[in-house]
C-alpha cells in the first residue's frame, strides 16, 4: 500500500465546474501536508498548504482530517488553466523534510 | 533567471553506460534533493543534502551516487545504467531541511535503451 494514495483520474470537467480531489495517507506520524501542481512535462510546484482548520486561496480550498488521515482539495469555478496533475504531499520531519508524494490526480478542464 | 537548473534536459544512453546529471540552484538555499519520477508519474525522493552533507538516503541502488561540491550544486552520477533507470529525474532545493516548500528544476528525462 502506498503511503499517500490518490485517485489518478482523469477528472474531465467543464469550465466553471466545481471539482474535489481526495487523498489518504497511511503514516499517522506525518506532520504537514500540501498540494503541489504539476503541468504536463513540467516540474511540480507548490499550490497550497493544508491545515486542519482549512485553507482557502481564491478558488482553491484545502482541508485536512487527521482522525481519518484524509486530505482534500476543492477547486471552484474551474478554468482551462487549472488542467494539470495535482499531487498530494505528506511530510515526515526529523533529519530533513522527507516529502512523500501521492501518484497525483489528473484534471482536464474542457470548454 | 532560472532558480533551479538541470543539465542535460534529455539523456538517451545505452545499458551499461555511466552518466551524470548536474543541478544548480541560485536561490541561496541550504538543502538540495534528487527525486525520480517513473513512467507511472510516481515521484519519489532519492537523496537530500544539507550544506554538502547527506541527510536523506532512501533505498536506492549504490549505482547512484550523489555529489555536492558546494551547497549550490548537487550532481547525480549513475553507473552501469539499466533499463529500469529510465525516468525523469528532478532536482529540488529548499531554504533549509525543515522548510516545506521545495523548488524543483525542470527535470532530466533519461532513456536507457
CSV table of C-alpha atoms in Angstrom, one decimal:
chain,number,residue,atom,x,y,z
A,1,UNK,CA,0.0,0.0,0.0
A,2,UNK,CA,1.4,3.4,-1.0
A,3,UNK,CA,2.0,5.9,1.8
A,4,UNK,CA,-0.1,8.6,0.1
A,5,UNK,CA,-2.9,7.5,-2.1
A,6,UNK,CA,-4.9,9.4,-4.7
A,7,UNK,CA,-7.5,8.6,-7.3
A,8,UNK,CA,-5.4,9.0,-10.5
A,9,UNK,CA,-8.4,10.3,-12.6
A,10,UNK,CA,-8.5,11.8,-15.1
A,11,UNK,CA,-11.3,14.0,-14.0
A,12,UNK,CA,-12.8,15.7,-17.1
A,13,UNK,CA,-14.9,18.7,-16.1
A,14,UNK,CA,-16.5,21.6,-18.0
A,15,UNK,CA,-15.2,25.1,-17.4
A,16,UNK,CA,-16.9,26.6,-14.4
A,17,UNK,CA,-17.5,23.3,-12.6
A,18,UNK,CA,-16.5,22.6,-9.0
A,19,UNK,CA,-14.3,19.6,-8.6
A,20,UNK,CA,-12.9,17.9,-5.5
A,21,UNK,CA,-9.9,15.6,-5.1
A,22,UNK,CA,-9.2,13.3,-2.2
A,23,UNK,CA,-6.1,11.9,-0.7
A,24,UNK,CA,-5.4,9.5,2.1
A,25,UNK,CA,-2.1,8.9,3.9
A,26,UNK,CA,-1.1,5.9,5.9
A,27,UNK,CA,1.7,7.2,8.2
A,28,UNK,CA,0.0,8.8,11.2
A,29,UNK,CA,3.3,10.4,12.1
A,30,UNK,CA,3.1,12.7,9.1
A,31,UNK,CA,3.1,16.2,10.3
A,32,UNK,CA,2.5,18.5,7.4
A,33,UNK,CA,0.5,18.3,4.2
A,34,UNK,CA,0.5,20.2,0.9
A,35,UNK,CA,-0.9,20.2,-2.5
A,36,UNK,CA,1.5,20.5,-5.4
A,37,UNK,CA,0.6,21.1,-9.0
A,38,UNK,CA,2.4,19.5,-12.0
A,39,UNK,CA,1.7,20.6,-15.5
A,40,UNK,CA,2.3,18.1,-18.3
A,41,UNK,CA,6.1,17.5,-18.8
A,42,UNK,CA,6.9,20.2,-16.2
A,43,UNK,CA,8.2,20.2,-12.7
A,44,UNK,CA,5.9,20.2,-9.6
A,45,UNK,CA,5.2,23.5,-7.9
A,46,UNK,CA,3.7,24.2,-4.5
A,47,UNK,CA,0.0,25.0,-4.8
A,48,UNK,CA,-1.0,25.4,-1.1
A,49,UNK,CA,-0.6,24.2,2.4
A,50,UNK,CA,-3.3,22.1,4.1
A,51,UNK,CA,-4.4,22.7,7.7
A,52,UNK,CA,-7.0,21.1,10.0
A,53,UNK,CA,-8.8,24.4,10.1
A,54,UNK,CA,-8.9,24.6,6.3
A,55,UNK,CA,-7.0,26.8,4.0
A,56,UNK,CA,-8.6,28.9,1.2
A,57,UNK,CA,-6.7,30.6,-1.6
A,58,UNK,CA,-9.0,32.2,-4.1
A,59,UNK,CA,-10.9,29.4,-5.9
A,60,UNK,CA,-8.9,26.7,-4.0
A,61,UNK,CA,-9.8,25.2,-0.6
A,62,UNK,CA,-7.8,22.5,1.1
A,63,UNK,CA,-8.8,20.6,4.2
A,64,UNK,CA,-7.1,18.1,6.5
A,65,UNK,CA,-8.9,15.5,8.7
A,66,UNK,CA,-6.2,14.0,10.9
A,67,UNK,CA,-8.6,11.5,12.5
A,68,UNK,CA,-9.4,10.0,9.2
A,69,UNK,CA,-5.9,10.6,7.7
A,70,UNK,CA,-7.6,12.3,4.8
A,71,UNK,CA,-6.8,15.4,2.7
A,72,UNK,CA,-9.0,17.2,0.2
A,73,UNK,CA,-8.7,19.9,-2.4
A,74,UNK,CA,-11.7,21.7,-3.8
A,75,UNK,CA,-11.5,23.9,-6.9
A,76,UNK,CA,-14.4,26.2,-7.6
A,77,UNK,CA,-15.2,27.8,-11.0
A,78,UNK,CA,-12.7,25.7,-12.9
A,79,UNK,CA,-10.6,27.3,-15.6
A,80,UNK,CA,-8.9,25.8,-18.6
A,81,UNK,CA,-5.6,26.7,-17.0
A,82,UNK,CA,-6.4,24.5,-14.0
A,83,UNK,CA,-5.8,21.5,-16.2
A,84,UNK,CA,-2.8,19.7,-14.6
A,85,UNK,CA,-2.0,16.9,-12.2
A,86,UNK,CA,-2.5,17.6,-8.5
A,87,UNK,CA,-0.1,15.9,-6.2
A,88,UNK,CA,-0.9,15.3,-2.5
A,89,UNK,CA,2.1,15.5,-0.3
A,90,UNK,CA,2.7,14.4,3.3
A,91,UNK,CA,5.9,15.4,5.2
A,92,UNK,CA,7.7,13.5,7.8
A,93,UNK,CA,10.0,15.8,9.7
A,94,UNK,CA,13.2,14.9,11.6
A,95,UNK,CA,16.6,14.7,9.9
A,96,UNK,CA,15.4,16.6,7.0
A,97,UNK,CA,11.9,17.0,5.5
A,98,UNK,CA,11.0,13.9,3.6
A,99,UNK,CA,8.2,14.7,1.1
A,100,UNK,CA,6.1,11.7,0.2
A,101,UNK,CA,4.1,12.4,-2.9
A,102,UNK,CA,0.9,10.7,-4.0
A,103,UNK,CA,0.7,9.5,-7.5
A,104,UNK,CA,-1.4,12.5,-8.5
A,105,UNK,CA,-4.9,13.2,-9.8
A,106,UNK,CA,-5.2,14.4,-13.3
A,107,UNK,CA,-7.6,17.2,-14.0
A,108,UNK,CA,-8.8,18.2,-17.5
A,109,UNK,CA,-11.0,21.2,-17.7
A,110,UNK,CA,-12.8,21.4,-21.0
A,111,UNK,CA,-14.8,24.1,-22.9
B,1,UNK,CA,16.9,33.8,-14.1
B,2,UNK,CA,16.3,30.1,-13.6
B,3,UNK,CA,16.1,29.3,-9.9
B,4,UNK,CA,16.9,25.5,-10.1
B,5,UNK,CA,18.5,24.4,-13.3
B,6,UNK,CA,19.5,20.9,-14.5
B,7,UNK,CA,21.6,19.6,-17.4
B,8,UNK,CA,21.1,17.9,-19.6
B,9,UNK,CA,17.3,18.1,-20.2
B,10,UNK,CA,17.3,14.9,-22.2
B,11,UNK,CA,19.6,12.0,-22.0
B,12,UNK,CA,19.5,8.9,-24.2
B,13,UNK,CA,22.1,6.2,-23.5
B,14,UNK,CA,22.6,2.5,-23.7
B,15,UNK,CA,22.5,0.0,-20.9
B,16,UNK,CA,25.8,-0.4,-19.1
B,17,UNK,CA,26.9,3.2,-19.6
B,18,UNK,CA,27.8,5.7,-16.9
B,19,UNK,CA,26.2,9.1,-16.9
B,20,UNK,CA,25.9,12.2,-14.8
B,21,UNK,CA,23.2,14.8,-14.3
B,22,UNK,CA,24.1,18.2,-12.9
B,23,UNK,CA,21.9,20.5,-10.8
B,24,UNK,CA,22.5,24.1,-9.7
B,25,UNK,CA,20.3,26.5,-7.6
B,26,UNK,CA,20.8,30.2,-7.3
B,27,UNK,CA,18.3,30.7,-4.5
B,28,UNK,CA,20.8,30.6,-1.7
B,29,UNK,CA,19.1,27.5,-0.3
B,30,UNK,CA,20.9,25.2,2.1
B,31,UNK,CA,19.2,22.0,1.1
B,32,UNK,CA,19.0,20.1,-2.2
B,33,UNK,CA,17.3,16.9,-3.3
B,34,UNK,CA,17.1,14.4,-6.1
B,35,UNK,CA,13.8,12.8,-7.0
B,36,UNK,CA,12.9,10.1,-9.5
B,37,UNK,CA,9.5,10.2,-11.4
B,38,UNK,CA,8.8,6.9,-13.1
B,39,UNK,CA,6.6,6.1,-16.1
B,40,UNK,CA,3.5,5.9,-13.8
B,41,UNK,CA,4.3,9.5,-12.7
B,42,UNK,CA,5.2,8.4,-9.2
B,43,UNK,CA,7.6,10.9,-7.7
B,44,UNK,CA,9.9,9.5,-5.1
B,45,UNK,CA,12.8,11.1,-3.1
B,46,UNK,CA,16.2,9.6,-3.6
B,47,UNK,CA,18.7,11.8,-1.7
B,48,UNK,CA,18.9,15.0,0.2
B,49,UNK,CA,21.9,17.1,1.0
B,50,UNK,CA,22.1,20.0,3.5
B,51,UNK,CA,25.2,22.2,3.2
B,52,UNK,CA,27.0,19.5,1.3
B,53,UNK,CA,26.1,16.8,3.9
B,54,UNK,CA,23.9,13.8,3.0
B,55,UNK,CA,20.8,13.8,5.3
B,56,UNK,CA,18.4,11.6,3.4
B,57,UNK,CA,19.4,8.5,1.6
B,58,UNK,CA,16.4,6.4,0.5
B,59,UNK,CA,16.7,2.8,-0.6
B,60,UNK,CA,18.5,3.5,-3.9
B,61,UNK,CA,20.9,1.1,-5.7
B,62,UNK,CA,24.5,2.0,-4.9
B,63,UNK,CA,25.0,2.6,-8.7
B,64,UNK,CA,23.5,6.0,-7.9
B,65,UNK,CA,26.0,8.4,-6.3
B,66,UNK,CA,25.2,12.0,-5.5
B,67,UNK,CA,27.9,14.6,-5.0
B,68,UNK,CA,27.6,18.1,-3.6
B,69,UNK,CA,30.7,20.1,-4.3
B,70,UNK,CA,29.1,23.1,-2.6
B,71,UNK,CA,25.6,24.0,-1.3
B,72,UNK,CA,24.5,25.4,-4.7
B,73,UNK,CA,25.3,22.2,-6.6
B,74,UNK,CA,24.1,18.7,-6.4
B,75,UNK,CA,25.1,16.2,-9.1
B,76,UNK,CA,23.9,12.7,-9.6
B,77,UNK,CA,26.2,10.1,-11.1
B,78,UNK,CA,24.7,6.8,-12.3
B,79,UNK,CA,26.9,3.8,-13.0
B,80,UNK,CA,26.1,0.7,-15.2
B,81,UNK,CA,22.7,2.1,-16.4
B,82,UNK,CA,19.8,-0.3,-16.5
B,83,UNK,CA,16.5,-0.2,-18.5
B,84,UNK,CA,14.6,0.4,-15.2
B,85,UNK,CA,16.6,3.6,-14.6
B,86,UNK,CA,14.6,5.3,-17.4
B,87,UNK,CA,12.6,8.0,-15.7
B,88,UNK,CA,12.5,11.8,-15.2
B,89,UNK,CA,15.0,12.9,-12.5
B,90,UNK,CA,14.1,16.1,-10.7
B,91,UNK,CA,16.5,18.2,-8.6
B,92,UNK,CA,14.9,20.4,-6.0
B,93,UNK,CA,16.0,22.8,-3.3
B,94,UNK,CA,14.6,24.3,-0.1
B,95,UNK,CA,15.6,27.0,2.3
B,96,UNK,CA,16.7,24.5,4.9
B,97,UNK,CA,15.9,20.9,5.8
B,98,UNK,CA,12.9,22.0,8.0
B,99,UNK,CA,11.3,24.2,5.3
B,100,UNK,CA,8.4,22.6,3.5
B,101,UNK,CA,8.4,24.4,0.2
B,102,UNK,CA,10.7,22.8,-2.4
B,103,UNK,CA,11.6,24.4,-5.7
B,104,UNK,CA,12.0,21.9,-8.5
B,105,UNK,CA,14.2,22.0,-11.5
B,106,UNK,CA,12.8,21.3,-15.0
B,107,UNK,CA,13.8,17.7,-14.9
B,108,UNK,CA,16.1,15.4,-16.8
B,109,UNK,CA,14.4,12.8,-19.0
B,110,UNK,CA,16.7,9.8,-19.0
B,111,UNK,CA,16.0,7.0,-21.5
B,112,UNK,CA,18.1,3.8,-21.3
B,113,UNK,CA,18.0,1.6,-24.4
